[in-house]
Coordinates of C-alpha atoms and ligand atoms in Angstrom, one line a residue:
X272 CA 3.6 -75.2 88.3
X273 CA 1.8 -78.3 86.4
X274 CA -0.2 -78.0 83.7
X275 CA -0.1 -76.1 80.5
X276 CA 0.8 -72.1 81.2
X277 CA -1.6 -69.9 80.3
X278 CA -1.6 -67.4 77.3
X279 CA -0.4 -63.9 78.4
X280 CA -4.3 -63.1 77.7
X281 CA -5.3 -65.2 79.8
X282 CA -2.5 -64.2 82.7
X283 CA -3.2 -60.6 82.6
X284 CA -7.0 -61.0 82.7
X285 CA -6.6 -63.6 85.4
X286 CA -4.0 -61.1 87.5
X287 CA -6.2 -58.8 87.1
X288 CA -9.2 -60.6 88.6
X289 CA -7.2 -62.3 91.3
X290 CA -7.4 -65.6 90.2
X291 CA -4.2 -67.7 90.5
X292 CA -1.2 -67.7 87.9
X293 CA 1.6 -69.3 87.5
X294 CA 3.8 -66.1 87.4
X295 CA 2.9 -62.2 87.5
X296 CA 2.1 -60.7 83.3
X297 CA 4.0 -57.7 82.4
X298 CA 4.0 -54.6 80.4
X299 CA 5.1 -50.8 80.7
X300 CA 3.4 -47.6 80.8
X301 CA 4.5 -45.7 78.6
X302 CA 6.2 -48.3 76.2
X303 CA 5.9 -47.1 72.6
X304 CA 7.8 -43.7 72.6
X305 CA 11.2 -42.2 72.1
X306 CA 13.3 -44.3 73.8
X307 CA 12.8 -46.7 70.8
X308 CA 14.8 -46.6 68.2
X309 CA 12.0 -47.8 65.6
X310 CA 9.3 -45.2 67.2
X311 CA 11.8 -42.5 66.7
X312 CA 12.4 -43.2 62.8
X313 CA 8.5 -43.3 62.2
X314 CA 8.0 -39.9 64.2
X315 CA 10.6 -38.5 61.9
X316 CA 8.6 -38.4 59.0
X317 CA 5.0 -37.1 60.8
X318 CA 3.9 -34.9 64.1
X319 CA 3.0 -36.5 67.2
X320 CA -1.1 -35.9 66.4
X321 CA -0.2 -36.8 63.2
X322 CA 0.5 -40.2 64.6
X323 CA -1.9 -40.5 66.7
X324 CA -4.1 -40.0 63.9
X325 CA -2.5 -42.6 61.2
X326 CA -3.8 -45.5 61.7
X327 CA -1.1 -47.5 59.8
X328 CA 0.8 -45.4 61.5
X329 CA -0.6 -46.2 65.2
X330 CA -0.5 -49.8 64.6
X331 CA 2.4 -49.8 64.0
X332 CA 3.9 -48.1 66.7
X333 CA 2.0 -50.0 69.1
X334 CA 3.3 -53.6 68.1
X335 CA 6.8 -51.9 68.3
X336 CA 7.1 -53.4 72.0
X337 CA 6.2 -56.1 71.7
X338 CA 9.4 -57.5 69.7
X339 CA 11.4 -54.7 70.8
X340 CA 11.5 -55.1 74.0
X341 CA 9.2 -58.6 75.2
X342 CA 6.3 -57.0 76.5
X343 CA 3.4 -59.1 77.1
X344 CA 0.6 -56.5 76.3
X345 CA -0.4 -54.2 73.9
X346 CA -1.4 -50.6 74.8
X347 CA -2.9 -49.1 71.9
X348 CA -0.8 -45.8 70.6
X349 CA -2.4 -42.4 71.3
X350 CA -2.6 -39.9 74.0
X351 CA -5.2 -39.0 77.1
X352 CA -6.0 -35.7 75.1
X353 CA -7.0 -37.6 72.2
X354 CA -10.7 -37.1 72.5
X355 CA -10.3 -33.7 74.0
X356 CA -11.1 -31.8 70.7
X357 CA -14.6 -33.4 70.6
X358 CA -15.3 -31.3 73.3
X359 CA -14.5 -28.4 71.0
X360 CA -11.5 -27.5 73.0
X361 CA -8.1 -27.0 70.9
X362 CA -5.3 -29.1 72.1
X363 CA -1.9 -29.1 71.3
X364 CA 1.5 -30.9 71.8
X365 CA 4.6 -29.2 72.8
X366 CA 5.8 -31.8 73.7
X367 CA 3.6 -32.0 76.4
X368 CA -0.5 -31.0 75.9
X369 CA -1.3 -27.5 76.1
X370 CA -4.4 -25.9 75.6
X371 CA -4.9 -22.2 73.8
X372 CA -8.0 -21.6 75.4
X373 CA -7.9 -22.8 79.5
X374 CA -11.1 -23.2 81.3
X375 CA -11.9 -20.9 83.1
X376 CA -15.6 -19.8 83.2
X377 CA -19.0 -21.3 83.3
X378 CA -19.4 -20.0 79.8
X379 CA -16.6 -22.0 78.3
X380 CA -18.2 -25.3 80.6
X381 CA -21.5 -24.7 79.7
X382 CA -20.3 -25.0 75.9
X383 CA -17.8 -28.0 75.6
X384 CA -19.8 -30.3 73.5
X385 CA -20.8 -34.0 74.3
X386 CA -19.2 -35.7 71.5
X387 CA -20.0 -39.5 70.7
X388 CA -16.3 -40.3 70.4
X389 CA -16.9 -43.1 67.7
X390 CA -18.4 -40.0 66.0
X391 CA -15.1 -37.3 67.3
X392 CA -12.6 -39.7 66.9
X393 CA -13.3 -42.7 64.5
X394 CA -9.9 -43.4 64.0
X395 CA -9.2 -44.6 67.8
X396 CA -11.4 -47.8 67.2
X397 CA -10.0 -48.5 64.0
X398 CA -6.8 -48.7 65.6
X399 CA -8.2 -50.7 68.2
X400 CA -9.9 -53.2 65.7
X401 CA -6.6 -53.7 63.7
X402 CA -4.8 -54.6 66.5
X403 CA -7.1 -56.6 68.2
X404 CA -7.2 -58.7 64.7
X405 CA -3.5 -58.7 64.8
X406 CA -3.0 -59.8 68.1
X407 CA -5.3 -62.7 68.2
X408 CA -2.8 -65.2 66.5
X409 CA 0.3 -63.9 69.4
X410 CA -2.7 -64.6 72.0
X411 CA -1.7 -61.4 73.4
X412 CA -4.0 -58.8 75.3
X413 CA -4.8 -55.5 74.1
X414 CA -5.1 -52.1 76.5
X415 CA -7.4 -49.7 75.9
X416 CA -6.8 -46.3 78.1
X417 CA -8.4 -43.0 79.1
X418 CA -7.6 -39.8 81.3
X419 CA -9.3 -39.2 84.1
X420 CA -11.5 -36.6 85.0
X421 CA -9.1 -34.6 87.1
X422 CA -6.1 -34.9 85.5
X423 CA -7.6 -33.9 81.9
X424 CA -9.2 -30.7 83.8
X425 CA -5.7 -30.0 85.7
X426 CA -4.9 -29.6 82.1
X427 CA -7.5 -28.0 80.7
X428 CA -7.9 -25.4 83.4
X429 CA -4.2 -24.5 83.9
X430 CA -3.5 -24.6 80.0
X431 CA -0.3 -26.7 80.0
X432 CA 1.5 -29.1 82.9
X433 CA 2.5 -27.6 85.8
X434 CA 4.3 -28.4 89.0
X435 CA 1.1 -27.4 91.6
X436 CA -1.7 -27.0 88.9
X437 CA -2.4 -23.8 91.2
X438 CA -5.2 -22.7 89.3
X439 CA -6.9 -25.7 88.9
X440 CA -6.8 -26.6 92.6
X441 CA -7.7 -22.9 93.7
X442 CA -10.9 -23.0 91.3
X443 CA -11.9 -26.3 93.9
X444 CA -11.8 -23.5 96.5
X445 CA -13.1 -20.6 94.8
X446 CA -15.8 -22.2 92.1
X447 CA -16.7 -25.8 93.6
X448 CA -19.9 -25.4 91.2
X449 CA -17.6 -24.9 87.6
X450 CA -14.9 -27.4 89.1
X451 CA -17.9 -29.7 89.6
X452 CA -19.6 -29.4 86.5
X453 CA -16.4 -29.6 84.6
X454 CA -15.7 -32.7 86.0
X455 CA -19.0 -34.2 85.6
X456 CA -18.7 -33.2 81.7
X457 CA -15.4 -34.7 81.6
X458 CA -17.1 -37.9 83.3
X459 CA -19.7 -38.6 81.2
X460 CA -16.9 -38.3 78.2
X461 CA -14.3 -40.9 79.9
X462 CA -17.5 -43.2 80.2
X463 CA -18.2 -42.8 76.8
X464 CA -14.7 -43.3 75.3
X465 CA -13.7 -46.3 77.4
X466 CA -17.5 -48.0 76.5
X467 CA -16.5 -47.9 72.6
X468 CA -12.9 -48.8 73.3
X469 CA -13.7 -51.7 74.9
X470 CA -16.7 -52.3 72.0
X471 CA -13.9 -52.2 69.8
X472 CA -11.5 -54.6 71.3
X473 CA -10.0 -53.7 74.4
X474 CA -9.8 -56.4 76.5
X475 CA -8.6 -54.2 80.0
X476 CA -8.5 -50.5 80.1
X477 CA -6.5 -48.2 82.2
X478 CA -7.5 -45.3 83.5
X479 CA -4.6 -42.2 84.4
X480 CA -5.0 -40.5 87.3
X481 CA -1.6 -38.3 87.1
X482 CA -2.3 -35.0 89.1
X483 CA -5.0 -36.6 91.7
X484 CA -2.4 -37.5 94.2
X485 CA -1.8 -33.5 94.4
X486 CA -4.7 -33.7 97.3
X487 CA -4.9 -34.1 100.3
X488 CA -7.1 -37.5 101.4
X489 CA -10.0 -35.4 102.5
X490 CA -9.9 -33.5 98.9
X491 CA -9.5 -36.5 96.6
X492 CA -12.7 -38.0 98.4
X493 CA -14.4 -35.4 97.6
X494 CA -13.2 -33.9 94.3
X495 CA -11.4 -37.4 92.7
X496 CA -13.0 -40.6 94.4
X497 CA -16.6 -39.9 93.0
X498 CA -15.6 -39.7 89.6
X499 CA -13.3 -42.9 89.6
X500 CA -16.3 -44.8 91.2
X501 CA -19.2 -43.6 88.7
X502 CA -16.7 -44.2 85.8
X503 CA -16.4 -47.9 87.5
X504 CA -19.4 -48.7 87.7
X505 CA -20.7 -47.5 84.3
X506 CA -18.1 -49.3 82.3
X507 CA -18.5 -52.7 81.3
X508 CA -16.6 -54.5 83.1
X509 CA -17.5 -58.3 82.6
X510 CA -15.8 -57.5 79.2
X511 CA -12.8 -55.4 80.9
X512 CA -11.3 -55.2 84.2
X513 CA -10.6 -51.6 85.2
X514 CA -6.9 -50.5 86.0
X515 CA -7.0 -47.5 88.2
X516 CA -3.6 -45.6 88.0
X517 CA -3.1 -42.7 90.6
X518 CA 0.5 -41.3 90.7
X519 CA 1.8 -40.2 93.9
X520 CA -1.3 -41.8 95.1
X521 CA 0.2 -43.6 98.5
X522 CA -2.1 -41.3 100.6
X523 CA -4.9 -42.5 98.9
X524 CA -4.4 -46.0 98.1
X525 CA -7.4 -47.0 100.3
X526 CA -9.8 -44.6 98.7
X527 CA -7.8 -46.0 94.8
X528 CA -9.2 -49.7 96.3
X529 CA -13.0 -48.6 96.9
X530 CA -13.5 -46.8 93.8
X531 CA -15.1 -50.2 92.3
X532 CA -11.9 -51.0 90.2
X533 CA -10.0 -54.2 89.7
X534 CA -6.6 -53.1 89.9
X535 CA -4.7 -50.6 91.4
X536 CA -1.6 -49.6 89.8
X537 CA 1.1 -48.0 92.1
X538 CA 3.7 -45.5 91.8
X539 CA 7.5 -46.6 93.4
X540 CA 7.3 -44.7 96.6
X541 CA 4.7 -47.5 98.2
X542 CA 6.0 -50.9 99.1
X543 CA 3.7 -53.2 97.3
X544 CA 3.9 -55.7 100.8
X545 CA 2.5 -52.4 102.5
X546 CA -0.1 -52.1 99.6
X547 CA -1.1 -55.6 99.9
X548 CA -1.5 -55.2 103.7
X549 CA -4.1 -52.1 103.5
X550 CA -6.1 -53.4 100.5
X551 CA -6.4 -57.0 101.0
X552 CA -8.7 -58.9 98.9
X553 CA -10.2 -56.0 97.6
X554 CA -7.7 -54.9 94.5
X555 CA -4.8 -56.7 92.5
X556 CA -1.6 -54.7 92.2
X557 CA 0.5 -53.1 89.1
X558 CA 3.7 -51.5 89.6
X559 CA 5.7 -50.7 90.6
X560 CA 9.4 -50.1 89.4
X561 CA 11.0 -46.6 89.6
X562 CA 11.5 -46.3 85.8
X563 CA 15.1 -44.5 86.2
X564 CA 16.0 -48.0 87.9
X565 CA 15.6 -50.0 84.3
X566 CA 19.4 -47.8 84.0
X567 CA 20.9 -50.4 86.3
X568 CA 22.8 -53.5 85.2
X569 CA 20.3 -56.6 84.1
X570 CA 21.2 -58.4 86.9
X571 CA 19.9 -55.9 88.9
X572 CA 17.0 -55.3 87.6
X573 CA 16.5 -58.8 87.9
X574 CA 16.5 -58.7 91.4
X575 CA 14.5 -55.6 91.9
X576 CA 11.8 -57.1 89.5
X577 CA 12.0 -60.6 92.2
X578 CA 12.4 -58.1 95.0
X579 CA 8.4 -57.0 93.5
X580 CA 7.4 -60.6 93.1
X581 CA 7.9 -61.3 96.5
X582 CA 6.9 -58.1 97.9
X583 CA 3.4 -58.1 96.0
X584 CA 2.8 -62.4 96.8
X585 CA 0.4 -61.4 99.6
X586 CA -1.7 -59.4 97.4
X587 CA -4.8 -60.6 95.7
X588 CA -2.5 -60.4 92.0
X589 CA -0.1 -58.7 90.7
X590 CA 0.9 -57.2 87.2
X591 CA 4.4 -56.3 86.7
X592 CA 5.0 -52.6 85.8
X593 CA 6.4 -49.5 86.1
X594 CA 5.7 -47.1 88.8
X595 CA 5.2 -44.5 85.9
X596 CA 6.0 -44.6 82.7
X597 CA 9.2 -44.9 80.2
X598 CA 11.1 -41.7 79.6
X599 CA 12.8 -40.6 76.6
X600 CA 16.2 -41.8 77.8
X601 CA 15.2 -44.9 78.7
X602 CA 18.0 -47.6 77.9
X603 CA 16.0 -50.3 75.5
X604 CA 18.8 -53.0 77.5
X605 CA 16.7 -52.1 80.7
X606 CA 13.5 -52.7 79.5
X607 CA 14.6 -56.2 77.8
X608 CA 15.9 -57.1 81.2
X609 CA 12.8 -56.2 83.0
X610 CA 10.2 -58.6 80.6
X611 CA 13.0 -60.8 80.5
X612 CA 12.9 -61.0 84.3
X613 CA 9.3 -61.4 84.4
X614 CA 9.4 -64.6 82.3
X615 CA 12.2 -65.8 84.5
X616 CA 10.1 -65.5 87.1
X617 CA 7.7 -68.7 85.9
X618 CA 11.0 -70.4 85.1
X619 CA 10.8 -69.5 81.0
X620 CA 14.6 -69.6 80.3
X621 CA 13.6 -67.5 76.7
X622 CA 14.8 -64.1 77.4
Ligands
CP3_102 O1 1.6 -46.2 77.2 C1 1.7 -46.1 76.0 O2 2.7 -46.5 75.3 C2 0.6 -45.5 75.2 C3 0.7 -44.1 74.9 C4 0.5 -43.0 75.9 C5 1.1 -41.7 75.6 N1 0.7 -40.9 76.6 C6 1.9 -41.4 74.4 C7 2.7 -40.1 74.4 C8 -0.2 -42.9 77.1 C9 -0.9 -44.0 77.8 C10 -0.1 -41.5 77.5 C11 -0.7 -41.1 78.7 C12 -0.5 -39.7 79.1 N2 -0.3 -38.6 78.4 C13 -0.6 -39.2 80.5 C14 -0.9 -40.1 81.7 C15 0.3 -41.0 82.1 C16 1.5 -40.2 82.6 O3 2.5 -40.3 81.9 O4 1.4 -39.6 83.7 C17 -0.4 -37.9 80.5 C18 -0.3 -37.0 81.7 C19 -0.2 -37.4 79.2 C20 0.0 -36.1 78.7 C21 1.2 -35.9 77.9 N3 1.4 -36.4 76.6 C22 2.4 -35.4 78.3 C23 2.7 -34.8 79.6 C24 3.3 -35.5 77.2 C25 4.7 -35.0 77.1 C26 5.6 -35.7 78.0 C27 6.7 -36.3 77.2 O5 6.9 -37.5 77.3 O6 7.4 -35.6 76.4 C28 2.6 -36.1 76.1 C29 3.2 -36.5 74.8 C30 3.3 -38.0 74.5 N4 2.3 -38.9 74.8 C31 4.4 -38.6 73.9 C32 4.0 -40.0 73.8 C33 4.8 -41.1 73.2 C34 5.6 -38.0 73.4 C35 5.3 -37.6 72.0 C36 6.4 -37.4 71.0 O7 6.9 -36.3 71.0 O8 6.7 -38.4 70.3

């Protein structure tokens, strides 16, 4: 390789960028949460919002992976609704969000405030700070995150997760104009929120795209594509490259590569080589293991993470992750074997 290796900071930045490393960076979606052990025992003692709300609390929780299970960044603990009740819309967790109050008029639009999230939600950029002061002496990067548009209005419209998100996608058809301006609301807050995340510390944030891939390509560049690329370009991203994550997005990956972000991260039905091939230099790649795979053996997973190395070499870089994120029954064995892997991968013996 020659020379010094570079921090994980400076890997995942570089990744992310397409500049050359010595070996792909690697973290998890997902990666503080109940398959832990230690996440568990601190979620005994409060609610989920609770948490989310603690700052202590949060910090905590977020550092969990990193000596848990060897991941090489820090995504800060909290949840895409987060900033949803500075809208002056009621969420709640069970376990999944669900919202008593769906969207479904012009009224309800018209009134969801414009909050100043360092105003709504103070405590997500005190969590942010802490960590960012904690992880300065580990030389480890720190993830900030948001929702995106459509995915928080699948939500918000339909009142809770669904299979289809019917109603959401039949309001396209039958109230383009309230779809519209919710989306345009919900915009302007993802702009806002990611701004003062990355003020506060993040040094890359991710945006989560979950329900767009529910569209055809001809509806996602129309309904999803123009708010990933005003969100894009509005952000500042000399300080932060942009992670665009669109599950079940292979459809669309060449709409995910023009949206003006720096990486696209891929769900596990794409082959990253494919990827590669249709969005050349545009985009670096994350992804993109099937998280029920970190069950196998940790030889295994050791060649399926080489199997992604090799697969994503063409592309412009490449951060090693998950195709979605860890579930509850996640064996912690797995995930050591998959960072482990990783580290391998630049010829680190450490495990
Ligand atoms: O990645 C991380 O470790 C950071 C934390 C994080 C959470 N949710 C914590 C969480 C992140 C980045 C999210 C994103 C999120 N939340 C998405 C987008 C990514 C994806 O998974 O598709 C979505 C759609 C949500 C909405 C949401 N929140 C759902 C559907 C659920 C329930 C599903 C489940 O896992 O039970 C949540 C709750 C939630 N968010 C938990 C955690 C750790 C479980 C909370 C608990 O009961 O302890």
């Amino acid at each position: 390789m020659g020379g010094a290796s570079p921090s994980p900071t400076e890997r995942l930045l570089r990744a992310c960028r397409g500049e050359p490393v010595d070996r792909p960076p690697v973290w998890l979606m997902r990666q503080a949460g109940r398959y832990l052990p230690e996440y568990r025992r601190v979620r005994e003692r409060l609610s989920f919002l609770e948490l989310c709300r603690d700052v202590d609390r949060a910090v905590e929780v977020s550092l969990q992976p990193i000596d848990a299970v060897g991941s090489e960044a820090v995504i800060f603990f909290s949840d895409i609704f987060t900033p949803v009740p500075g809208l002056g819309v009621e969420v709640e967790f069970a376990p999944g969000p669900t919202i008593a109050e769906p969207i479904r008029s012009g009224a309800q639009v018209e009134a969801l405030r414009a909050p100043d999230p360092r105003e709504s939600v103070p405590f997500v950029f005190e969590i942010l700070r802490t960590l960012r002061a904690e992880l300065a002496s580990r030389e480890l990067p720190l993830l900030g995150f948001a929702g995106a548009p459509f995915t928080l209005a699948a939500y918000l419209v339909e009142g809770q997760g669904s299979r289809h998100f019917g109603t959401w996608k039949r309001m396209l058809w039958r109230e383009p104009a309230l779809a519209r301006a919710l989306l345009a609301r919900l915009t302007d807050l993802t702009v806002a929120y990611l701004n003062a995340q990355i003020e506060a510390g993040a040094q890359a944030v991710q945006l989560f795209d979950t329900w767009a891939g529910l569209l055809s390509p001809a509806d996602y560049r129309a309904w999803v594509q123009p708010t990933h690329r005003e969100i894009a370009a509005k952000l500042d991203r000399a300080a932060a490259p942009l992670i665009l994550y669109v599950n079940d997005g292979a459809h669309v990956l060449e709409e995910a590569a023009e949206s003006g972000a720096d990486v696209v991260s891929l769900d596990w039905r794409v082959d990253l080589a494919d990827a590669a091939r249709r969005v050349g230099r545009r985009v670096s790649l994350q992804g993109n293991l099937d998280p029920c795979a970190l069950a196998a053996p940790p030889d295994e997973i050791a060649r399926q993470v080489a199997r992604l190395a090799e697969e994503a070499a063409p592309a412009r870089g490449h951060v090693l992750n998950l195709g979605h994120g860890c579930l509850p029954d996640t064996p912690v064995e797995g995930v050591r074997a998959f960072t482990a892997a990783a580290r391998r991968l630049g010829g680190e013996t450490r495990a």
